[in-house]
Amino acid sequence: MRVCVFCSSSGRIDGRYVDLAAEAGAELARRGHSLVSGGATVSCMGAVARAAREGGARTVGVIPKALVDVEISDDDSAELIVTEDMRSRKGEMDRRSDAFLVLPGGLGTLEELFEIWTSRVLGMHEKPIAILDPYGLYEPLRGLMEHLLDEGFARPRIFDAVGWATTVGEAFDHLERSPVRLQPTAEDYIESEP
C-alpha cells in the first residue's frame, strides 16, 4: 500500500512529534508499505521519510517549487517530484496514494486533512484516512466536528470517513482494514425541515 503521510515541516515543535513521525515511518516500512510525503528533509516530514527508508521502504517526495529551498527537498527519495504549487502538490500526493495518515501538524497539515476528508465524505474516493493523535492536539478539532454535526452543518458520515488513533499500530490497523463505503445521497445536499 502507498501511504501518504501529512505532517509538520516546522522546526519549532516539541521533539516528541518528530519521534512520533520516525516511529510511523519505521512501522510503515515494517508492514511493507511505501511512503508518499511532502518531500522535505526537515522536522516530521524528514523524520518519517528517513525512518521509512532505513526500514527498507520506497519513498516518494512531492514538493512545490517555491518550497524546495525553504523545506529543503528530500533528494534521497526514490522519486522526488517538484510541482508548480501547493494545489498540484496535493493532487499529485493524492493520485499516488492508497491511504492517508495524518500526524500532528499545523495549518498546512490541516488543509491537507480537510481536503482529503471532504472528498472522502462526498464519495469522491474510498481511500482510508487515519488521524494519529497520541497527545490530544486534534481534540479541539474533534470537538468542533461534533459541534458542526450538532448544528446541522455536517452529517454523521464525517466520523465514518476517518479513524482516530492514539498509537501508531492502531493507525496502521485502521488503514489496512477495508474502508467503509460512504455513498452520499441527495439528502446530504438538500436543506431539511427543522
PDB file of C-alpha atoms in Angstrom:
ATOM      1  CA  MET A   1       0.000   0.000   0.000  1.00  0.00           C
ATOM      2  CA  ARG A   2       1.213   3.504  -0.800  1.00  0.00           C
ATOM      3  CA  VAL A   3       0.614   5.572   2.342  1.00  0.00           C
ATOM      4  CA  CYS A   4       0.595   9.354   2.141  1.00  0.00           C
ATOM      5  CA  VAL A   5       1.680  10.951   5.407  1.00  0.00           C
ATOM      6  CA  PHE A   6       0.607  14.519   6.133  1.00  0.00           C
ATOM      7  CA  CYS A   7       2.705  16.108   8.875  1.00  0.00           C
ATOM      8  CA  SER A   8       4.626  19.149  10.038  1.00  0.00           C
ATOM      9  CA  SER A   9       7.703  20.689   8.494  1.00  0.00           C
ATOM     10  CA  SER A  10       8.072  23.151  11.387  1.00  0.00           C
ATOM     11  CA  GLY A  11      11.368  23.157  13.225  1.00  0.00           C
ATOM     12  CA  ARG A  12       9.859  24.780  16.330  1.00  0.00           C
ATOM     13  CA  ILE A  13       7.863  21.813  17.629  1.00  0.00           C
ATOM     14  CA  ASP A  14       8.443  19.510  20.591  1.00  0.00           C
ATOM     15  CA  GLY A  15      10.770  16.594  19.804  1.00  0.00           C
ATOM     16  CA  ARG A  16       8.099  14.045  20.723  1.00  0.00           C
ATOM     17  CA  TYR A  17       6.288  14.881  17.468  1.00  0.00           C
ATOM     18  CA  VAL A  18       9.437  14.233  15.438  1.00  0.00           C
ATOM     19  CA  ASP A  19       9.898  10.948  17.317  1.00  0.00           C
ATOM     20  CA  LEU A  20       6.287  10.024  16.527  1.00  0.00           C
ATOM     21  CA  ALA A  21       6.913  10.691  12.826  1.00  0.00           C
ATOM     22  CA  ALA A  22      10.003   8.468  12.910  1.00  0.00           C
ATOM     23  CA  GLU A  23       8.011   5.724  14.636  1.00  0.00           C
ATOM     24  CA  ALA A  24       5.315   5.996  11.935  1.00  0.00           C
ATOM     25  CA  GLY A  25       7.923   5.760   9.173  1.00  0.00           C
ATOM     26  CA  ALA A  26       9.504   2.689  10.765  1.00  0.00           C
ATOM     27  CA  GLU A  27       6.114   0.978  11.182  1.00  0.00           C
ATOM     28  CA  LEU A  28       5.166   1.798   7.581  1.00  0.00           C
ATOM     29  CA  ALA A  29       8.331   0.042   6.403  1.00  0.00           C
ATOM     30  CA  ARG A  30       7.873  -2.879   8.824  1.00  0.00           C
ATOM     31  CA  ARG A  31       4.423  -3.513   7.375  1.00  0.00           C
ATOM     32  CA  GLY A  32       5.761  -3.465   3.811  1.00  0.00           C
ATOM     33  CA  HIS A  33       4.195  -0.208   2.634  1.00  0.00           C
ATOM     34  CA  SER A  34       5.727   2.629   0.639  1.00  0.00           C
ATOM     35  CA  LEU A  35       5.642   6.305   1.592  1.00  0.00           C
ATOM     36  CA  VAL A  36       4.348   9.379  -0.206  1.00  0.00           C
ATOM     37  CA  SER A  37       5.339  12.526   1.673  1.00  0.00           C
ATOM     38  CA  GLY A  38       5.709  16.269   1.318  1.00  0.00           C
ATOM     39  CA  GLY A  39       9.247  15.857   0.029  1.00  0.00           C
ATOM     40  CA  ALA A  40      11.120  17.788   2.731  1.00  0.00           C
ATOM     41  CA  THR A  41      14.047  16.794   4.947  1.00  0.00           C
ATOM     42  CA  VAL A  42      13.062  18.964   7.916  1.00  0.00           C
ATOM     43  CA  SER A  43      11.079  18.209  11.076  1.00  0.00           C
ATOM     44  CA  CYS A  44       8.438  15.459  10.991  1.00  0.00           C
ATOM     45  CA  MET A  45       8.452  15.281   7.205  1.00  0.00           C
ATOM     46  CA  GLY A  46      12.130  14.417   7.153  1.00  0.00           C
ATOM     47  CA  ALA A  47      11.870  12.056  10.123  1.00  0.00           C
ATOM     48  CA  VAL A  48       9.106   9.932   8.613  1.00  0.00           C
ATOM     49  CA  ALA A  49      10.932   9.608   5.273  1.00  0.00           C
ATOM     50  CA  ARG A  50      14.320   8.766   6.814  1.00  0.00           C
ATOM     51  CA  ALA A  51      12.817   6.136   9.109  1.00  0.00           C
ATOM     52  CA  ALA A  52      10.826   4.605   6.258  1.00  0.00           C
ATOM     53  CA  ARG A  53      13.950   4.341   4.084  1.00  0.00           C
ATOM     54  CA  GLU A  54      16.008   2.928   6.958  1.00  0.00           C
ATOM     55  CA  GLY A  55      13.371   0.202   7.225  1.00  0.00           C
ATOM     56  CA  GLY A  56      13.608  -0.548   3.503  1.00  0.00           C
ATOM     57  CA  ALA A  57      10.511   1.295   2.274  1.00  0.00           C
ATOM     58  CA  ARG A  58      10.347   3.117  -1.037  1.00  0.00           C
ATOM     59  CA  THR A  59       9.770   6.844  -0.535  1.00  0.00           C
ATOM     60  CA  VAL A  60       8.297   9.378  -2.933  1.00  0.00           C
ATOM     61  CA  GLY A  61       8.515  13.076  -2.082  1.00  0.00           C
ATOM     62  CA  VAL A  62       6.286  15.743  -3.601  1.00  0.00           C
ATOM     63  CA  ILE A  63       7.299  19.352  -3.033  1.00  0.00           C
ATOM     64  CA  PRO A  64       6.288  22.669  -4.623  1.00  0.00           C
ATOM     65  CA  LYS A  65       8.982  24.600  -6.431  1.00  0.00           C
ATOM     66  CA  ALA A  66       8.617  27.540  -4.013  1.00  0.00           C
ATOM     67  CA  LEU A  67       9.454  25.313  -1.010  1.00  0.00           C
ATOM     68  CA  VAL A  68      12.449  23.433  -2.397  1.00  0.00           C
ATOM     69  CA  ASP A  69      14.900  25.712  -0.580  1.00  0.00           C
ATOM     70  CA  VAL A  70      12.670  26.563   2.410  1.00  0.00           C
ATOM     71  CA  GLU A  71      11.776  22.995   3.411  1.00  0.00           C
ATOM     72  CA  ILE A  72      14.974  21.550   1.897  1.00  0.00           C
ATOM     73  CA  SER A  73      13.935  18.950  -0.658  1.00  0.00           C
ATOM     74  CA  ASP A  74      14.445  15.279   0.141  1.00  0.00           C
ATOM     75  CA  ASP A  75      16.899  14.315  -2.587  1.00  0.00           C
ATOM     76  CA  ASP A  76      17.314  10.866  -1.005  1.00  0.00           C
ATOM     77  CA  SER A  77      13.769   9.907  -2.040  1.00  0.00           C
ATOM     78  CA  ALA A  78      13.490   7.160  -4.642  1.00  0.00           C
ATOM     79  CA  GLU A  79      11.478   9.732  -6.562  1.00  0.00           C
ATOM     80  CA  LEU A  80      11.251  13.479  -5.902  1.00  0.00           C
ATOM     81  CA  ILE A  81       8.527  15.358  -7.762  1.00  0.00           C
ATOM     82  CA  VAL A  82       8.695  19.147  -7.875  1.00  0.00           C
ATOM     83  CA  THR A  83       5.297  20.715  -8.568  1.00  0.00           C
ATOM     84  CA  GLU A  84       4.296  24.211  -9.635  1.00  0.00           C
ATOM     85  CA  ASP A  85       2.300  24.996  -6.490  1.00  0.00           C
ATOM     86  CA  MET A  86       0.589  23.628  -3.364  1.00  0.00           C
ATOM     87  CA  ARG A  87      -2.586  22.630  -5.189  1.00  0.00           C
ATOM     88  CA  SER A  88      -0.735  20.495  -7.686  1.00  0.00           C
ATOM     89  CA  ARG A  89       1.355  19.059  -4.820  1.00  0.00           C
ATOM     90  CA  LYS A  90      -1.777  17.823  -3.035  1.00  0.00           C
ATOM     91  CA  GLY A  91      -3.207  16.454  -6.269  1.00  0.00           C
ATOM     92  CA  GLU A  92      -0.018  14.534  -7.006  1.00  0.00           C
ATOM     93  CA  MET A  93       0.151  13.150  -3.461  1.00  0.00           C
ATOM     94  CA  ASP A  94      -3.496  12.084  -3.689  1.00  0.00           C
ATOM     95  CA  ARG A  95      -3.025  10.456  -7.085  1.00  0.00           C
ATOM     96  CA  ARG A  96      -0.039   8.417  -5.919  1.00  0.00           C
ATOM     97  CA  SER A  97      -1.591   7.226  -2.621  1.00  0.00           C
ATOM     98  CA  ASP A  98      -3.845   4.393  -1.481  1.00  0.00           C
ATOM     99  CA  ALA A  99      -4.311   5.652   2.102  1.00  0.00           C
ATOM    100  CA  PHE A 100      -3.669   8.731   4.233  1.00  0.00           C
ATOM    101  CA  LEU A 101      -2.060   9.023   7.651  1.00  0.00           C
ATOM    102  CA  VAL A 102      -2.360  12.405   9.361  1.00  0.00           C
ATOM    103  CA  LEU A 103       0.188  13.169  12.068  1.00  0.00           C
ATOM    104  CA  PRO A 104       0.172  16.237  14.296  1.00  0.00           C
ATOM    105  CA  GLY A 105       0.796  19.365  12.264  1.00  0.00           C
ATOM    106  CA  GLY A 106      -0.161  22.945  11.633  1.00  0.00           C
ATOM    107  CA  LEU A 107      -2.127  24.884   9.061  1.00  0.00           C
ATOM    108  CA  GLY A 108      -0.708  23.053   6.039  1.00  0.00           C
ATOM    109  CA  THR A 109      -1.453  19.659   7.580  1.00  0.00           C
ATOM    110  CA  LEU A 110      -4.990  20.771   8.424  1.00  0.00           C
ATOM    111  CA  GLU A 111      -5.531  21.980   4.863  1.00  0.00           C
ATOM    112  CA  GLU A 112      -4.402  18.603   3.516  1.00  0.00           C
ATOM    113  CA  LEU A 113      -6.572  16.760   6.026  1.00  0.00           C
ATOM    114  CA  PHE A 114      -9.693  18.804   5.279  1.00  0.00           C
ATOM    115  CA  GLU A 115      -9.377  18.389   1.535  1.00  0.00           C
ATOM    116  CA  ILE A 116      -8.929  14.621   1.628  1.00  0.00           C
ATOM    117  CA  TRP A 117     -11.541  14.232   4.393  1.00  0.00           C
ATOM    118  CA  THR A 118     -14.116  16.288   2.484  1.00  0.00           C
ATOM    119  CA  SER A 119     -13.597  14.376  -0.744  1.00  0.00           C
ATOM    120  CA  ARG A 120     -13.952  11.093   1.188  1.00  0.00           C
ATOM    121  CA  VAL A 121     -17.224  12.228   2.790  1.00  0.00           C
ATOM    122  CA  LEU A 122     -18.529  13.253  -0.647  1.00  0.00           C
ATOM    123  CA  GLY A 123     -17.736   9.803  -2.056  1.00  0.00           C
ATOM    124  CA  MET A 124     -15.012  11.047  -4.412  1.00  0.00           C
ATOM    125  CA  HIS A 125     -12.617   8.370  -3.149  1.00  0.00           C
ATOM    126  CA  GLU A 126     -12.663   5.374  -0.803  1.00  0.00           C
ATOM    127  CA  LYS A 127      -9.095   5.613   0.445  1.00  0.00           C
ATOM    128  CA  PRO A 128      -8.845   5.152   4.219  1.00  0.00           C
ATOM    129  CA  ILE A 129      -7.785   8.061   6.432  1.00  0.00           C
ATOM    130  CA  ALA A 130      -6.310   7.759   9.927  1.00  0.00           C
ATOM    131  CA  ILE A 131      -5.605  10.661  12.265  1.00  0.00           C
ATOM    132  CA  LEU A 132      -2.838   9.770  14.710  1.00  0.00           C
ATOM    133  CA  ASP A 133      -3.175  11.929  17.818  1.00  0.00           C
ATOM    134  CA  PRO A 134      -1.484  10.453  20.899  1.00  0.00           C
ATOM    135  CA  TYR A 135      -1.061  13.848  22.604  1.00  0.00           C
ATOM    136  CA  GLY A 136      -4.540  15.335  22.098  1.00  0.00           C
ATOM    137  CA  LEU A 137      -3.503  18.063  19.650  1.00  0.00           C
ATOM    138  CA  TYR A 138      -6.561  17.411  17.487  1.00  0.00           C
ATOM    139  CA  GLU A 139      -9.086  17.059  20.334  1.00  0.00           C
ATOM    140  CA  PRO A 140     -10.388  20.630  19.768  1.00  0.00           C
ATOM    141  CA  LEU A 141     -10.825  19.746  16.075  1.00  0.00           C
ATOM    142  CA  ARG A 142     -12.795  16.647  17.009  1.00  0.00           C
ATOM    143  CA  GLY A 143     -14.940  18.782  19.304  1.00  0.00           C
ATOM    144  CA  LEU A 144     -15.514  21.272  16.501  1.00  0.00           C
ATOM    145  CA  MET A 145     -16.620  18.486  14.163  1.00  0.00           C
ATOM    146  CA  GLU A 146     -19.088  17.270  16.817  1.00  0.00           C
ATOM    147  CA  HIS A 147     -20.394  20.830  17.180  1.00  0.00           C
ATOM    148  CA  LEU A 148     -20.810  21.150  13.393  1.00  0.00           C
ATOM    149  CA  LEU A 149     -22.763  17.895  13.473  1.00  0.00           C
ATOM    150  CA  ASP A 150     -24.956  19.126  16.335  1.00  0.00           C
ATOM    151  CA  GLU A 151     -25.652  22.391  14.496  1.00  0.00           C
ATOM    152  CA  GLY A 152     -26.593  20.641  11.244  1.00  0.00           C
ATOM    153  CA  PHE A 153     -23.531  21.695   9.238  1.00  0.00           C
ATOM    154  CA  ALA A 154     -22.322  18.107   8.888  1.00  0.00           C
ATOM    155  CA  ARG A 155     -23.699  14.583   8.695  1.00  0.00           C
ATOM    156  CA  PRO A 156     -22.635  11.630  10.877  1.00  0.00           C
ATOM    157  CA  ARG A 157     -20.635  10.280   7.925  1.00  0.00           C
ATOM    158  CA  ILE A 158     -17.856  12.765   8.773  1.00  0.00           C
ATOM    159  CA  PHE A 159     -16.867  10.415  11.583  1.00  0.00           C
ATOM    160  CA  ASP A 160     -17.248   7.326   9.393  1.00  0.00           C
ATOM    161  CA  ALA A 161     -14.746   8.783   6.937  1.00  0.00           C
ATOM    162  CA  VAL A 162     -11.765   8.836   9.309  1.00  0.00           C
ATOM    163  CA  GLY A 163     -10.240   6.702  12.020  1.00  0.00           C
ATOM    164  CA  TRP A 164      -8.869   8.359  15.157  1.00  0.00           C
ATOM    165  CA  ALA A 165      -5.889   6.599  16.718  1.00  0.00           C
ATOM    166  CA  THR A 166      -3.638   7.185  19.695  1.00  0.00           C
ATOM    167  CA  THR A 167      -0.920   4.698  18.715  1.00  0.00           C
ATOM    168  CA  VAL A 168       0.994   4.097  15.514  1.00  0.00           C
ATOM    169  CA  GLY A 169      -0.185   0.488  15.439  1.00  0.00           C
ATOM    170  CA  GLU A 170      -3.863   1.498  15.725  1.00  0.00           C
ATOM    171  CA  ALA A 171      -3.442   3.998  12.900  1.00  0.00           C
ATOM    172  CA  PHE A 172      -1.949   1.423  10.523  1.00  0.00           C
ATOM    173  CA  ASP A 173      -4.506  -1.186  11.553  1.00  0.00           C
ATOM    174  CA  HIS A 174      -7.216   1.264  10.517  1.00  0.00           C
ATOM    175  CA  LEU A 175      -5.543   1.983   7.175  1.00  0.00           C
ATOM    176  CA  GLU A 176      -5.163  -1.716   6.414  1.00  0.00           C
ATOM    177  CA  ARG A 177      -8.827  -2.552   7.030  1.00  0.00           C
ATOM    178  CA  SER A 178     -11.261  -2.296   4.146  1.00  0.00           C
ATOM    179  CA  PRO A 179     -12.659   1.233   4.207  1.00  0.00           C
ATOM    180  CA  VAL A 180     -16.299   1.898   4.997  1.00  0.00           C
ATOM    181  CA  ARG A 181     -18.144   2.743   1.786  1.00  0.00           C
ATOM    182  CA  LEU A 182     -19.667   6.195   2.001  1.00  0.00           C
ATOM    183  CA  GLN A 183     -22.375   6.821  -0.555  1.00  0.00           C
ATOM    184  CA  PRO A 184     -23.693  10.383  -0.369  1.00  0.00           C
ATOM    185  CA  THR A 185     -27.396  10.761  -1.004  1.00  0.00           C
ATOM    186  CA  ALA A 186     -29.439  13.710  -2.247  1.00  0.00           C
ATOM    187  CA  GLU A 187     -30.420  14.496   1.346  1.00  0.00           C
ATOM    188  CA  ASP A 188     -26.785  15.251   2.096  1.00  0.00           C
ATOM    189  CA  TYR A 189     -27.110  18.300  -0.155  1.00  0.00           C
ATOM    190  CA  ILE A 190     -30.708  19.373   0.449  1.00  0.00           C
ATOM    191  CA  GLU A 191     -31.852  21.545   3.324  1.00  0.00           C
ATOM    192  CA  SER A 192     -34.172  19.634   5.643  1.00  0.00           C
ATOM    193  CA  GLU A 193     -37.132  20.994   7.532  1.00  0.00           C
ATOM    194  CA  PRO A 194     -36.382  21.858  11.179  1.00  0.00           C
TER     195      PRO A 194
END
